[in-house]
mmCIF file of C-alpha atoms and ligand atoms in Angstrom:
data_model
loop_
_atom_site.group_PDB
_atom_site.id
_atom_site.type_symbol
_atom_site.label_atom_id
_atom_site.label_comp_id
_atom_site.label_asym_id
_atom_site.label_seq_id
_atom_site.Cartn_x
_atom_site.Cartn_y
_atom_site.Cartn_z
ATOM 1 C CA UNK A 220 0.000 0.000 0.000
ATOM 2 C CA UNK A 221 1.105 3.336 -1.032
ATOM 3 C CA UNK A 222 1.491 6.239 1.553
ATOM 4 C CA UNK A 223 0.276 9.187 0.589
ATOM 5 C CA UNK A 224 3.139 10.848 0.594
ATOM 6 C CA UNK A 225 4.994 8.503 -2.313
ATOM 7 C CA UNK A 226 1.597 8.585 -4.378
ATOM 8 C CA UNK A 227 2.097 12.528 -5.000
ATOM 9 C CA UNK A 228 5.988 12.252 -5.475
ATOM 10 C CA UNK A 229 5.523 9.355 -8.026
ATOM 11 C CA UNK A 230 2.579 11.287 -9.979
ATOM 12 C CA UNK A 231 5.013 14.533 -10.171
ATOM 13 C CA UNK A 232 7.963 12.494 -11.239
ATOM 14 C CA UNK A 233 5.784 10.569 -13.842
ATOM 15 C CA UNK A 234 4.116 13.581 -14.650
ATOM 16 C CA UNK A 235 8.018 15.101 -15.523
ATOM 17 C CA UNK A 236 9.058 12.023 -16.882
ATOM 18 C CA UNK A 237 6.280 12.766 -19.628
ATOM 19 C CA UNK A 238 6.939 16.381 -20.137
ATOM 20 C CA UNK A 239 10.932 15.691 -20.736
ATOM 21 C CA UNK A 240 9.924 12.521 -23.248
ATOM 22 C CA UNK A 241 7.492 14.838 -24.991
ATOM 23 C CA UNK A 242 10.181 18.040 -25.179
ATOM 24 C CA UNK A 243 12.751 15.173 -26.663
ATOM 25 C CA UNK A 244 10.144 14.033 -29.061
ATOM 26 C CA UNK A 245 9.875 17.390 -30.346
ATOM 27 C CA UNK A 246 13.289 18.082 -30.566
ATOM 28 C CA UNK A 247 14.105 14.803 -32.467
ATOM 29 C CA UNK A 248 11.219 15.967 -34.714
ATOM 30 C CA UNK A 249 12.420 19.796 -35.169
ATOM 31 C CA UNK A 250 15.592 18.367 -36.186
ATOM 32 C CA UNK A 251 14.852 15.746 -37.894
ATOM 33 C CA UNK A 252 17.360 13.596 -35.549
ATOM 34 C CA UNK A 253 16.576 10.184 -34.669
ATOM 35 C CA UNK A 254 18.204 8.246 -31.233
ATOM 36 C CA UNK A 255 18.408 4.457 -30.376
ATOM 37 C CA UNK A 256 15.268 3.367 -28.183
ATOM 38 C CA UNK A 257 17.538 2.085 -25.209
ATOM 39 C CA UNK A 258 19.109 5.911 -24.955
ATOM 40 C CA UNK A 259 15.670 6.781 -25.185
ATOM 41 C CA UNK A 260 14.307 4.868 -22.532
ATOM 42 C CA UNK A 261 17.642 5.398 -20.355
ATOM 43 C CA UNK A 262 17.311 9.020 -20.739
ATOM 44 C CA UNK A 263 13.720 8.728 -19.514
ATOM 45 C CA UNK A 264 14.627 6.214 -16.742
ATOM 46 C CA UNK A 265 16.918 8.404 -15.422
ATOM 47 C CA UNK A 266 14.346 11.084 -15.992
ATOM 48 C CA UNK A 267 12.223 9.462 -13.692
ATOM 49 C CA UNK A 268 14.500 8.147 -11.023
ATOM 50 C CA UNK A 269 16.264 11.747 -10.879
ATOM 51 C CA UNK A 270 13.034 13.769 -10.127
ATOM 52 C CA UNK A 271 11.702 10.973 -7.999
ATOM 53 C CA UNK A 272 14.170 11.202 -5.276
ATOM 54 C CA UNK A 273 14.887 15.039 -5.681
ATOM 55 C CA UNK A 274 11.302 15.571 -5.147
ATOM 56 C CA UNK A 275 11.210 13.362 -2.342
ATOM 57 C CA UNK A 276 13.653 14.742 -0.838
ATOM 58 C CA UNK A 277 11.745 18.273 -1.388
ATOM 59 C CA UNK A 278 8.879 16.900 -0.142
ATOM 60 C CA UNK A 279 10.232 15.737 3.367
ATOM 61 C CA UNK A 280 12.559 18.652 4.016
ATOM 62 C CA UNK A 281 9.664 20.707 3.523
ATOM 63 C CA UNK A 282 7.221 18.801 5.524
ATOM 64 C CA UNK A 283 8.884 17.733 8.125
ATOM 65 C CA UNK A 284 10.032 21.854 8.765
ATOM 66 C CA UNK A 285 5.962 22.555 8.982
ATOM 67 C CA UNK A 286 4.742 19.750 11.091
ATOM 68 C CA UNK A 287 8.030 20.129 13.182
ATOM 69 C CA UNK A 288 7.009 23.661 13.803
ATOM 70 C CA UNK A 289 3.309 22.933 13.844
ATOM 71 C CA UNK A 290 4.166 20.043 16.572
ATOM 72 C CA UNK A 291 6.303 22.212 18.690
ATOM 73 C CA UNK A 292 3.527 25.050 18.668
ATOM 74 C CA UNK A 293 1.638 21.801 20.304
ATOM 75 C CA UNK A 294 3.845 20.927 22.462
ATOM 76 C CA UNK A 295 4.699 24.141 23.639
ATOM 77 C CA UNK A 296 1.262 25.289 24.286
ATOM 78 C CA UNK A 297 0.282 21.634 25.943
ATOM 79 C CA UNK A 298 3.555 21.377 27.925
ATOM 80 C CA UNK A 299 4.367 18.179 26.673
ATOM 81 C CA UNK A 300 7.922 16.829 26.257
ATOM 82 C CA UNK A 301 7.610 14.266 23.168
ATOM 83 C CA UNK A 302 9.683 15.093 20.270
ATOM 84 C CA UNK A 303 8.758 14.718 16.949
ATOM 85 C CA UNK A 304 11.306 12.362 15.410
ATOM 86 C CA UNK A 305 10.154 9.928 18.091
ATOM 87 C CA UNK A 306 6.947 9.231 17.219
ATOM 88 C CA UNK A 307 7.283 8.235 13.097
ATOM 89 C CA UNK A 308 9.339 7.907 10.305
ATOM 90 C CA UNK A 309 6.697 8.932 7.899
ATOM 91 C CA UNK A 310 4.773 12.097 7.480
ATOM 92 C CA UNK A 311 1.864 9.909 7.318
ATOM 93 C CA UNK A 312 2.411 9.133 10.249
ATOM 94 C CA UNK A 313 3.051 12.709 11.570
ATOM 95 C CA UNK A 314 -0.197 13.964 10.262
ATOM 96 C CA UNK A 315 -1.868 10.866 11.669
ATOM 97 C CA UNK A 316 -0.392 11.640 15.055
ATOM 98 C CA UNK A 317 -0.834 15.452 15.259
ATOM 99 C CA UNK A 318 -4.558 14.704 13.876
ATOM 100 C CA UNK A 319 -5.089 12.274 17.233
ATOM 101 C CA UNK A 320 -3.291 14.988 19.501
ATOM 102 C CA UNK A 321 -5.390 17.551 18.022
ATOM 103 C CA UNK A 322 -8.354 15.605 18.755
ATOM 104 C CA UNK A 323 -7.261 14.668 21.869
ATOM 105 C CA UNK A 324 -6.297 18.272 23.077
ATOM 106 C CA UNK A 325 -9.896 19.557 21.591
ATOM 107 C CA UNK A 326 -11.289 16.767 23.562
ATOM 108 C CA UNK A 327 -9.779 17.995 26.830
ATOM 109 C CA UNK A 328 -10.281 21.276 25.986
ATOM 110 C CA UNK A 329 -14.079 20.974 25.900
ATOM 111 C CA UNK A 330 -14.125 18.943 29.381
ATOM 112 C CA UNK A 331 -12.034 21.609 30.708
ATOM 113 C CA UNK A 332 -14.956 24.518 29.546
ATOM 114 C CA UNK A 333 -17.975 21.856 30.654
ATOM 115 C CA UNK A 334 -15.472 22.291 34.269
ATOM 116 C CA UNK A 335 -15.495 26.008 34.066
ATOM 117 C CA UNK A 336 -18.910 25.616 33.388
ATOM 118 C CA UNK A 337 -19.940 23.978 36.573
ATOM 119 C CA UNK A 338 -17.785 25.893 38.895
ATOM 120 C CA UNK A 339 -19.555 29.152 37.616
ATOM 121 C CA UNK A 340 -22.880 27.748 38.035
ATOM 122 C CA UNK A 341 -21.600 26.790 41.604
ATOM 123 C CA UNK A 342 -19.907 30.121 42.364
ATOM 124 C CA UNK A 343 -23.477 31.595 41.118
ATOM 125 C CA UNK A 344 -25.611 29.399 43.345
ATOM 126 C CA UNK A 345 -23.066 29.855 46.580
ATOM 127 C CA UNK A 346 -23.202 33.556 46.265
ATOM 128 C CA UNK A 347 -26.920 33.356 45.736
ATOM 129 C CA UNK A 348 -27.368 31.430 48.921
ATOM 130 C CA UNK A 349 -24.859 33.115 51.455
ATOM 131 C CA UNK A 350 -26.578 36.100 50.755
ATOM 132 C CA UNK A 351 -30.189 34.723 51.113
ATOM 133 C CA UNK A 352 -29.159 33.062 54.306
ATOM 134 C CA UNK A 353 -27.109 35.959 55.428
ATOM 135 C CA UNK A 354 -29.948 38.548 54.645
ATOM 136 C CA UNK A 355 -32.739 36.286 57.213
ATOM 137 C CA UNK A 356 -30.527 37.291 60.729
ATOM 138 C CA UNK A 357 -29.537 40.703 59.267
ATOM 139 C CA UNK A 358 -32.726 41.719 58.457
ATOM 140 C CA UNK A 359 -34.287 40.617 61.607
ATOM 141 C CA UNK A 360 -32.052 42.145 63.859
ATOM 142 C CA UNK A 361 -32.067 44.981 62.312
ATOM 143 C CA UNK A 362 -36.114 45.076 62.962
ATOM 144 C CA UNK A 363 -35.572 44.734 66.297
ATOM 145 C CA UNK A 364 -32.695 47.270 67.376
ATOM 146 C CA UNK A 365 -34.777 49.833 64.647
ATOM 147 C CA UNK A 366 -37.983 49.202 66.650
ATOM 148 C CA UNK A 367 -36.068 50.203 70.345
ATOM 149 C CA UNK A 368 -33.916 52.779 68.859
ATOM 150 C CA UNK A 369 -37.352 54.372 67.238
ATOM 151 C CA UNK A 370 -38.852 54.233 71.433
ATOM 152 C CA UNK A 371 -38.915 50.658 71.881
ATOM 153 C CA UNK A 372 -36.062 50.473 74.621
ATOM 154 C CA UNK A 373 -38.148 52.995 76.960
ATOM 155 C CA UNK A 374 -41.054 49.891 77.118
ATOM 156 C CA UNK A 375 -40.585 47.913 79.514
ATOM 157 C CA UNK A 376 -42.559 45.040 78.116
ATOM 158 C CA UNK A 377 -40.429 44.464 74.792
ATOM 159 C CA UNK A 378 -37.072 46.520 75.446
ATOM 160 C CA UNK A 379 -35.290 43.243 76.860
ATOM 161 C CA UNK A 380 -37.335 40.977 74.771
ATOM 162 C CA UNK A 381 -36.022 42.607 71.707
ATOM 163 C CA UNK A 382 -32.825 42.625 72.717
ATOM 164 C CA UNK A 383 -32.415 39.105 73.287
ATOM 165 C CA UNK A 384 -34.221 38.807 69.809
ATOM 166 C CA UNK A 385 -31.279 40.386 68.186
ATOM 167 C CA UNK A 386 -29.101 38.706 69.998
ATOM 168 C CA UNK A 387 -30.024 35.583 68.459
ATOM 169 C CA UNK A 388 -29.999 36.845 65.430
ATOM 170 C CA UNK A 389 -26.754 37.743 65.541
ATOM 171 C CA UNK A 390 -25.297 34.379 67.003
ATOM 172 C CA UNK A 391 -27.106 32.412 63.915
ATOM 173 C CA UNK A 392 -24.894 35.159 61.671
ATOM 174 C CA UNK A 393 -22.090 33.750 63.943
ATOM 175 C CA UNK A 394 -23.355 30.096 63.283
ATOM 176 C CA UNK A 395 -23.600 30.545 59.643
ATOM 177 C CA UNK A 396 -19.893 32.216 59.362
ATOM 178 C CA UNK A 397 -18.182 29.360 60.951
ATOM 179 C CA UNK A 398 -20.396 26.848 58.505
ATOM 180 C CA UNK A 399 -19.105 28.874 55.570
ATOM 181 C CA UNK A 400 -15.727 29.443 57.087
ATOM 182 C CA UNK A 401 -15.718 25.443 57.507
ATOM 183 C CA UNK A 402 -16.953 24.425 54.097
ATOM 184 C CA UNK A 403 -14.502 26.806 52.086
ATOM 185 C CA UNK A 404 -11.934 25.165 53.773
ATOM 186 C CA UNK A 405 -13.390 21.335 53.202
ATOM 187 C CA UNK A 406 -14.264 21.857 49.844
ATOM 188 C CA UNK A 407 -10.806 23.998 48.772
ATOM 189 C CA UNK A 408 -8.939 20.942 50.048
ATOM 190 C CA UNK A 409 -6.952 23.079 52.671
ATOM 191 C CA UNK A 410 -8.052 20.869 55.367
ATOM 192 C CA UNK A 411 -5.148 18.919 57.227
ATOM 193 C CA UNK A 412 -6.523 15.837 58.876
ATOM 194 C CA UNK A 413 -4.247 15.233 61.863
ATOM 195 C CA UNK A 414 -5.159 11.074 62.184
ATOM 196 C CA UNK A 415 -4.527 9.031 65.848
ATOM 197 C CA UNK A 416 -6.173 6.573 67.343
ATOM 198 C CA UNK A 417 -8.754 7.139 69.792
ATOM 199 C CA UNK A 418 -11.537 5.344 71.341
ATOM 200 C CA UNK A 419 -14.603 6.386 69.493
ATOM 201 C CA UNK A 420 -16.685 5.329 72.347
ATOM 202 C CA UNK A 421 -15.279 7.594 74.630
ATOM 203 C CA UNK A 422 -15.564 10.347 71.804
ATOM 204 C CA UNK A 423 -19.299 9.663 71.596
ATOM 205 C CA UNK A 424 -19.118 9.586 75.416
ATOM 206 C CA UNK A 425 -18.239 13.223 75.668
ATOM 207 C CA UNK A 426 -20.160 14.608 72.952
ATOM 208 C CA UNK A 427 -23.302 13.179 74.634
ATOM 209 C CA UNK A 428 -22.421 14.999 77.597
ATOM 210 C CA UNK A 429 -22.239 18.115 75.740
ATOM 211 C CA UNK A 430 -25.224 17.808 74.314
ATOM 212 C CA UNK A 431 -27.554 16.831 77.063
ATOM 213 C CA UNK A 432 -28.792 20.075 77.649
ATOM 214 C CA UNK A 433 -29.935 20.868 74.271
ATOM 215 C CA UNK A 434 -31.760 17.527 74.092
ATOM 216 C CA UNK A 435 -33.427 17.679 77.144
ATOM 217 C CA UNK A 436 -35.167 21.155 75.844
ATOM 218 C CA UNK A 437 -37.048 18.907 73.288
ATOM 219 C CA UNK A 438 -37.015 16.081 75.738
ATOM 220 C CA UNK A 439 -35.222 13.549 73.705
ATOM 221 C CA UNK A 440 -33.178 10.731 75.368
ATOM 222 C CA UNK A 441 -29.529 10.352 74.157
ATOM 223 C CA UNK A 442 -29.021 6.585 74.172
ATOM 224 C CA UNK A 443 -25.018 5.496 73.740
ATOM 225 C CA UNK A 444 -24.939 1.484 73.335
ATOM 226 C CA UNK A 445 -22.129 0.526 75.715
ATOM 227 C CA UNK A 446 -20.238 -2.055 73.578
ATOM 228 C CA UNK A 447 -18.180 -3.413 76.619
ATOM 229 C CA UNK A 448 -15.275 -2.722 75.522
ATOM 230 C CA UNK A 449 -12.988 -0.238 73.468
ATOM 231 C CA UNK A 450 -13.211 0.618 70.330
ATOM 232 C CA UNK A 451 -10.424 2.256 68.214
ATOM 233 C CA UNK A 452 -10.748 4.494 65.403
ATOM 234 C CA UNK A 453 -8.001 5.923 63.220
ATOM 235 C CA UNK A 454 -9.005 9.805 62.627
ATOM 236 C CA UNK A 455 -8.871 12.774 63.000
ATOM 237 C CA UNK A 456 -10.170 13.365 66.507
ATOM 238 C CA UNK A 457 -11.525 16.632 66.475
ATOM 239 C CA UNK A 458 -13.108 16.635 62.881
ATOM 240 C CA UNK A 459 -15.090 13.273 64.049
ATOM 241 C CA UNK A 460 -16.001 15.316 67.021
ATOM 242 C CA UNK A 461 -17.862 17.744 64.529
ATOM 243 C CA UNK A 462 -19.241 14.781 62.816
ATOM 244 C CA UNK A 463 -21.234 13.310 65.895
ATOM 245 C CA UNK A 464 -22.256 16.708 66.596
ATOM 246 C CA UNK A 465 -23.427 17.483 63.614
ATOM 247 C CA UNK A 466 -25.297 14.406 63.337
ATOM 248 C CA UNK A 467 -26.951 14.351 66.840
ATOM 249 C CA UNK A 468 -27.679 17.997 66.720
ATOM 250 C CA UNK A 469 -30.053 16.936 63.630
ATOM 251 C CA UNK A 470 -31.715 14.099 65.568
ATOM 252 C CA UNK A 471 -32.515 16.222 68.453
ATOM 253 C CA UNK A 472 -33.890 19.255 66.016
ATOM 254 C CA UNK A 473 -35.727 16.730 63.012
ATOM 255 C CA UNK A 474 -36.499 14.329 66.058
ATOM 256 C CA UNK A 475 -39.620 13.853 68.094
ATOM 257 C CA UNK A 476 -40.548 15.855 71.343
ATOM 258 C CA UNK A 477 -39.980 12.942 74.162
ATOM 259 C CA UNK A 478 -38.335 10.796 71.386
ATOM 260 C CA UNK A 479 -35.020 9.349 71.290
ATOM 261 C CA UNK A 480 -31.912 9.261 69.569
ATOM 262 C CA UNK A 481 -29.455 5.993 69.855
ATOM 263 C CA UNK A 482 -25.572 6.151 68.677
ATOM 264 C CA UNK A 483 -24.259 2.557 68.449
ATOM 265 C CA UNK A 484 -20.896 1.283 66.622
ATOM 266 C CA UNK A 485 -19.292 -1.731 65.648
ATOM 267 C CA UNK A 486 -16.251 -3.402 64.349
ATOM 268 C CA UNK A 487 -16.952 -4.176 60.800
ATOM 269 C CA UNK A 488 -13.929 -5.912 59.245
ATOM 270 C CA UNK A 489 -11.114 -3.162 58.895
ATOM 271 C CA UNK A 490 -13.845 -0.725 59.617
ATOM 272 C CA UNK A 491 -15.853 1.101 62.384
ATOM 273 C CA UNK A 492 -19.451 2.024 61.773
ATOM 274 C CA UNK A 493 -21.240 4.394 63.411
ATOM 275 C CA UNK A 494 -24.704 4.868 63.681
ATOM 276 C CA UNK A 495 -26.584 7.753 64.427
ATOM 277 C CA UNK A 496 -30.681 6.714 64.828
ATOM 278 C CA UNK A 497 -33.630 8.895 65.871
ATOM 279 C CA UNK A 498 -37.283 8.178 65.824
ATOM 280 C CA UNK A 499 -38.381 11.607 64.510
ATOM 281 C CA UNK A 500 -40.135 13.102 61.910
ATOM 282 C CA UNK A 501 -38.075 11.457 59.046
ATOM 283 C CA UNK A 502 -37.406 12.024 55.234
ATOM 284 C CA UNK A 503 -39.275 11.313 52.225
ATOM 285 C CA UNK A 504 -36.706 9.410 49.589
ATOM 286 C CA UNK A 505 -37.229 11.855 47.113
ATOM 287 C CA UNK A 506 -34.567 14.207 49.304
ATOM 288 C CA UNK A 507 -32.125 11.524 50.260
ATOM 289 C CA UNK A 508 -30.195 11.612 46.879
ATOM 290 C CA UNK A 509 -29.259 15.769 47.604
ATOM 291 C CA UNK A 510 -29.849 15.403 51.880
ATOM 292 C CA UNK A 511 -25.475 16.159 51.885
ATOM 293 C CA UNK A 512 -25.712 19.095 48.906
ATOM 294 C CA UNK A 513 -24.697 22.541 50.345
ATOM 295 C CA UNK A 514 -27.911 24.295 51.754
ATOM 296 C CA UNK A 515 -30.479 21.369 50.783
ATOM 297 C CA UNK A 516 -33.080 21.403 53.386
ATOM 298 C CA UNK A 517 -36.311 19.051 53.338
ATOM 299 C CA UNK A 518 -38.701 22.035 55.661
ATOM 300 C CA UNK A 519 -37.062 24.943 55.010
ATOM 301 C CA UNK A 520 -38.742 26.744 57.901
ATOM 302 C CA UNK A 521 -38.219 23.977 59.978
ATOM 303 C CA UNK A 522 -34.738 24.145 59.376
ATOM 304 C CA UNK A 523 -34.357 27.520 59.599
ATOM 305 C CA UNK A 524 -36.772 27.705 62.875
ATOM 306 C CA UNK A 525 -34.167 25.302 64.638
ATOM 307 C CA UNK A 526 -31.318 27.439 63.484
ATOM 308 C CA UNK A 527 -30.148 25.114 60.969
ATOM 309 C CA UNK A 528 -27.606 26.833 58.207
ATOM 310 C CA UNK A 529 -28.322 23.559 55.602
ATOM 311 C CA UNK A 530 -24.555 23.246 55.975
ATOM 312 C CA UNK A 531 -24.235 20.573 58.815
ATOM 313 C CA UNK A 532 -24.398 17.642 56.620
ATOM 314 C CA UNK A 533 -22.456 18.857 53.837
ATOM 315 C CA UNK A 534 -19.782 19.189 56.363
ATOM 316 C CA UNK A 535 -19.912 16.014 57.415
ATOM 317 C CA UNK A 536 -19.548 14.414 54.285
ATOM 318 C CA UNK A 537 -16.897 16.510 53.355
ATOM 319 C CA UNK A 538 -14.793 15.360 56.659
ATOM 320 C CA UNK A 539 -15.324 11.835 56.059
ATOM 321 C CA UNK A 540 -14.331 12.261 52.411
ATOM 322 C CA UNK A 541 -11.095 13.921 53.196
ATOM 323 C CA UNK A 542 -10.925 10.569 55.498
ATOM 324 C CA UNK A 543 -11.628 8.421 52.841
ATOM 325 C CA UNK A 544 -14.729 7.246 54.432
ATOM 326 C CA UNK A 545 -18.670 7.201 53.721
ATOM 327 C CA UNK A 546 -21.638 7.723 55.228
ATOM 328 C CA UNK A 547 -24.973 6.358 54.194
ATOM 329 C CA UNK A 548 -28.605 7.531 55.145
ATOM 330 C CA UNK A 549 -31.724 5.541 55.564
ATOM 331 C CA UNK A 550 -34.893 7.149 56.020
ATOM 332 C CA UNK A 551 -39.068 6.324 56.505
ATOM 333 C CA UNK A 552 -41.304 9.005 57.076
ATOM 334 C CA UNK A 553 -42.572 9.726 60.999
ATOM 335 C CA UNK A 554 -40.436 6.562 61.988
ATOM 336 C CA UNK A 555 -37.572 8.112 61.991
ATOM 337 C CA UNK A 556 -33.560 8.362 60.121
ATOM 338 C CA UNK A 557 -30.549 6.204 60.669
ATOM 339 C CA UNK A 558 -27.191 8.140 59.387
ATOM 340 C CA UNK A 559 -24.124 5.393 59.538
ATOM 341 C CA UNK A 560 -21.181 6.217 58.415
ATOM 342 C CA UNK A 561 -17.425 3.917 58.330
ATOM 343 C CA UNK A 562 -13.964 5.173 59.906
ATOM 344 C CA UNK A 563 -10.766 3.316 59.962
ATOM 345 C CA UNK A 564 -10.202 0.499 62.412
ATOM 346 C CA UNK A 565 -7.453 0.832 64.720
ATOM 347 C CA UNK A 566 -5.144 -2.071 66.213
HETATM 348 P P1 LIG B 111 -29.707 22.176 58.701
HETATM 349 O O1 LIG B 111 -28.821 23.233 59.210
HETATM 350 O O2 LIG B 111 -30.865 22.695 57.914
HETATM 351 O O3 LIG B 111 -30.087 21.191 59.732
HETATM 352 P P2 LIG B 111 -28.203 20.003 57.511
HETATM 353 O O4 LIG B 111 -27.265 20.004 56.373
HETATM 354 O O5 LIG B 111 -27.700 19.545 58.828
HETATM 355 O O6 LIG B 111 -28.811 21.444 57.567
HETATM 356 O O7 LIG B 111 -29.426 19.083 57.105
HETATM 357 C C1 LIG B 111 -30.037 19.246 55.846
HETATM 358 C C2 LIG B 111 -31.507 18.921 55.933
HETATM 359 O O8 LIG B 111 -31.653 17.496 56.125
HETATM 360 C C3 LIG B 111 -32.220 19.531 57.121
HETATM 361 O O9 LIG B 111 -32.683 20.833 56.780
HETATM 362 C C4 LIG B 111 -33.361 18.587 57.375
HETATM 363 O O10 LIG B 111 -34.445 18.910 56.531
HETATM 364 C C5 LIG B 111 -32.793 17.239 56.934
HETATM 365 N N1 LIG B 111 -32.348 16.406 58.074
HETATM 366 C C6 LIG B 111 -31.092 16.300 58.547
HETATM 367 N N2 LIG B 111 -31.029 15.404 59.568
HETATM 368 C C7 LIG B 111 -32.273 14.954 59.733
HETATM 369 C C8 LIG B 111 -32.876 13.991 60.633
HETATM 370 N N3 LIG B 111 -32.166 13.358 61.575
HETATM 371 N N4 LIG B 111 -34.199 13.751 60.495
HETATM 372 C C9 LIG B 111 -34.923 14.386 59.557
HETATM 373 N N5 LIG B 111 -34.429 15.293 58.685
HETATM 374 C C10 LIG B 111 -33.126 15.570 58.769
#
């Protein structure tokens, strides 16, 4: 099979070799010569084999100057390192190969834009919700200190009332700072997990504790199954922390008054799971697929009304991604939800 490349060169040089036997034709005819058939044909041969391999030669010098400049443009502009000689002896084979890198580059050029793409429409969305969620505390403290600025803090009957009003408002700003200031940092990657072992038992021990008081303002019982012994986790201790209190903050708010909430884990394997389960109000399926997106809430006003930012769970699942880990969520309306999620096993 013929490359392309030696189809023109032979066409030119047979397309010369005709020309010169047609000019000594004439010649032999304007001068009424006459020469022997084999100089003839030797004359043509040579003809032939002359501009053949000049016009290769052409041909390649000339090529191979574009496509070397064409495929260091490439390179130059992709950072690659491959040189040209390398890759083919041809210039079939060049074009061939600068065709695929082409296609290649436009290829990852295009999933590059579809990228961009996304983390617009993300930047869009995450300025669009900071500011709505920023604007609910703002605005509402700003009712209040207007209304006892305008006469409000000479009555007796609201003065303090307000007051504490704003100050709530504010701490939820304060609340919703430290989510944001949390999940730049998860989802830019600065995070550094500091991993040791600890006893996640214990872990779970104290984060009960802390959160007794908050649960017994709904009346919900904090259950931790004892396992009998120790368990050890490989983490990072203080990220898990926010984990658990992410997670049983949620059972306590989405949970039933006078319900309960149980935390149990296990050995599984190389793994730990942990178990979060409540008997509350639960969540339709429809909202488990986009329960860990940034700001998804299933009651909005619930959410809001328990001074929920709709960043807790996104922040979990960003810690126990940075740990390599998972965490699952099971759900059946007015039963209640079971978040588990795995850590690494420690000897
Ligand atoms: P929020 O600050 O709104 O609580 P989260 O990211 O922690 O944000 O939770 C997202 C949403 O998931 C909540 O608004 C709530 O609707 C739902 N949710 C989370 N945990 C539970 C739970 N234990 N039971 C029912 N719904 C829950």
């Amino acid at each position: 099979m013929l490359t392309r490349q030696t189809r023109i060169v032979l066409n030119a040089a047979l397309l010369i070799t005709l020309l010169v036997s047609i000019m000594v034709g004439l010649i032999l005819y304007l001068f009424n010569d006459s020469l022997s058939i084999t100089l003839i044909l030797s004359i043509l041969l040579a003809t032939f084999l002359c501009s053949y391999f000049v016009l290769l030669a052409v041909y390649q010098k000339h090529f191979e100057k574009h496509f070397d400049r064409i495929y260091k443009s490439i390179v130059k502009l992709r950072n690659q390192s491959q040189p040209l000689h390398d890759l083919s002896t041809s210039n079939d084979n060049i074009v061939t190969h600068i065709n695929n890198i082409l296609i290649e580059w436009s290829n990852e050029s295009r999933e590059e834009i579809d990228h961009l793409k996304q983390v617009e429409t993300y930047r869009r969305e995450f300025l669009t919700n900071v500011s709505h969620e920023l604007k609910t505390p703002i605005f509402s403290a700003q009712g209040y200190v207007h209304t006892l600025i305008d006469g409000g803090i000479d009555d007796r009957d609201i003065n303090m009332l307000y007051l504490q009003k704003a100050s709530r408002s504010i701490d939820r700003l304060i609340d919703i700072v430290d989510d944001l200031e949390s999940i730049s940092r998860l989802e830019a990657g600065d995070l550094i997990i500091e991993p040791r072992t600890f006893d996640i038992g214990n872990l779970a021990d104290d984060v009960v504790e802390s959160l007794e008081l908050q649960a017994k303002e709904r009346n919900v019982k904090l259950i931790l199954k004892d396992q009998g012994e120790q368990c050890y986790v490989y983490a990072d201790k203080d990220l898990i922390r926010q984990v658990l209190v992410n997670l049983i903050v949620n059972s306590i708010k989405y949970g039933k008054r006078d319900g309960q909430t149980e935390i149990r884990y296990q050995y599984i394997g190389e793994q730990v799971i942990v178990d979060v389960e409540d008997n509350g109000i639960g969540i339709e399926k429809s909202h488990l697929p986009r329960l860990f997106e940034r700001f998804y809430r299933v009651d909005k006003s619930r959410s809001r009304d328990q001074g929920g930012t709709g960043l807790g769970l996104a922040i979990v699942k960003h810690i126990l991604e940075a740990h390599q880990q998972t965490i699952t969520v099971t759900s059946e309306i007015n039963k209640g939800t079971t978040f588990s999620f795995s850590l690494k096993r420690s000897k």
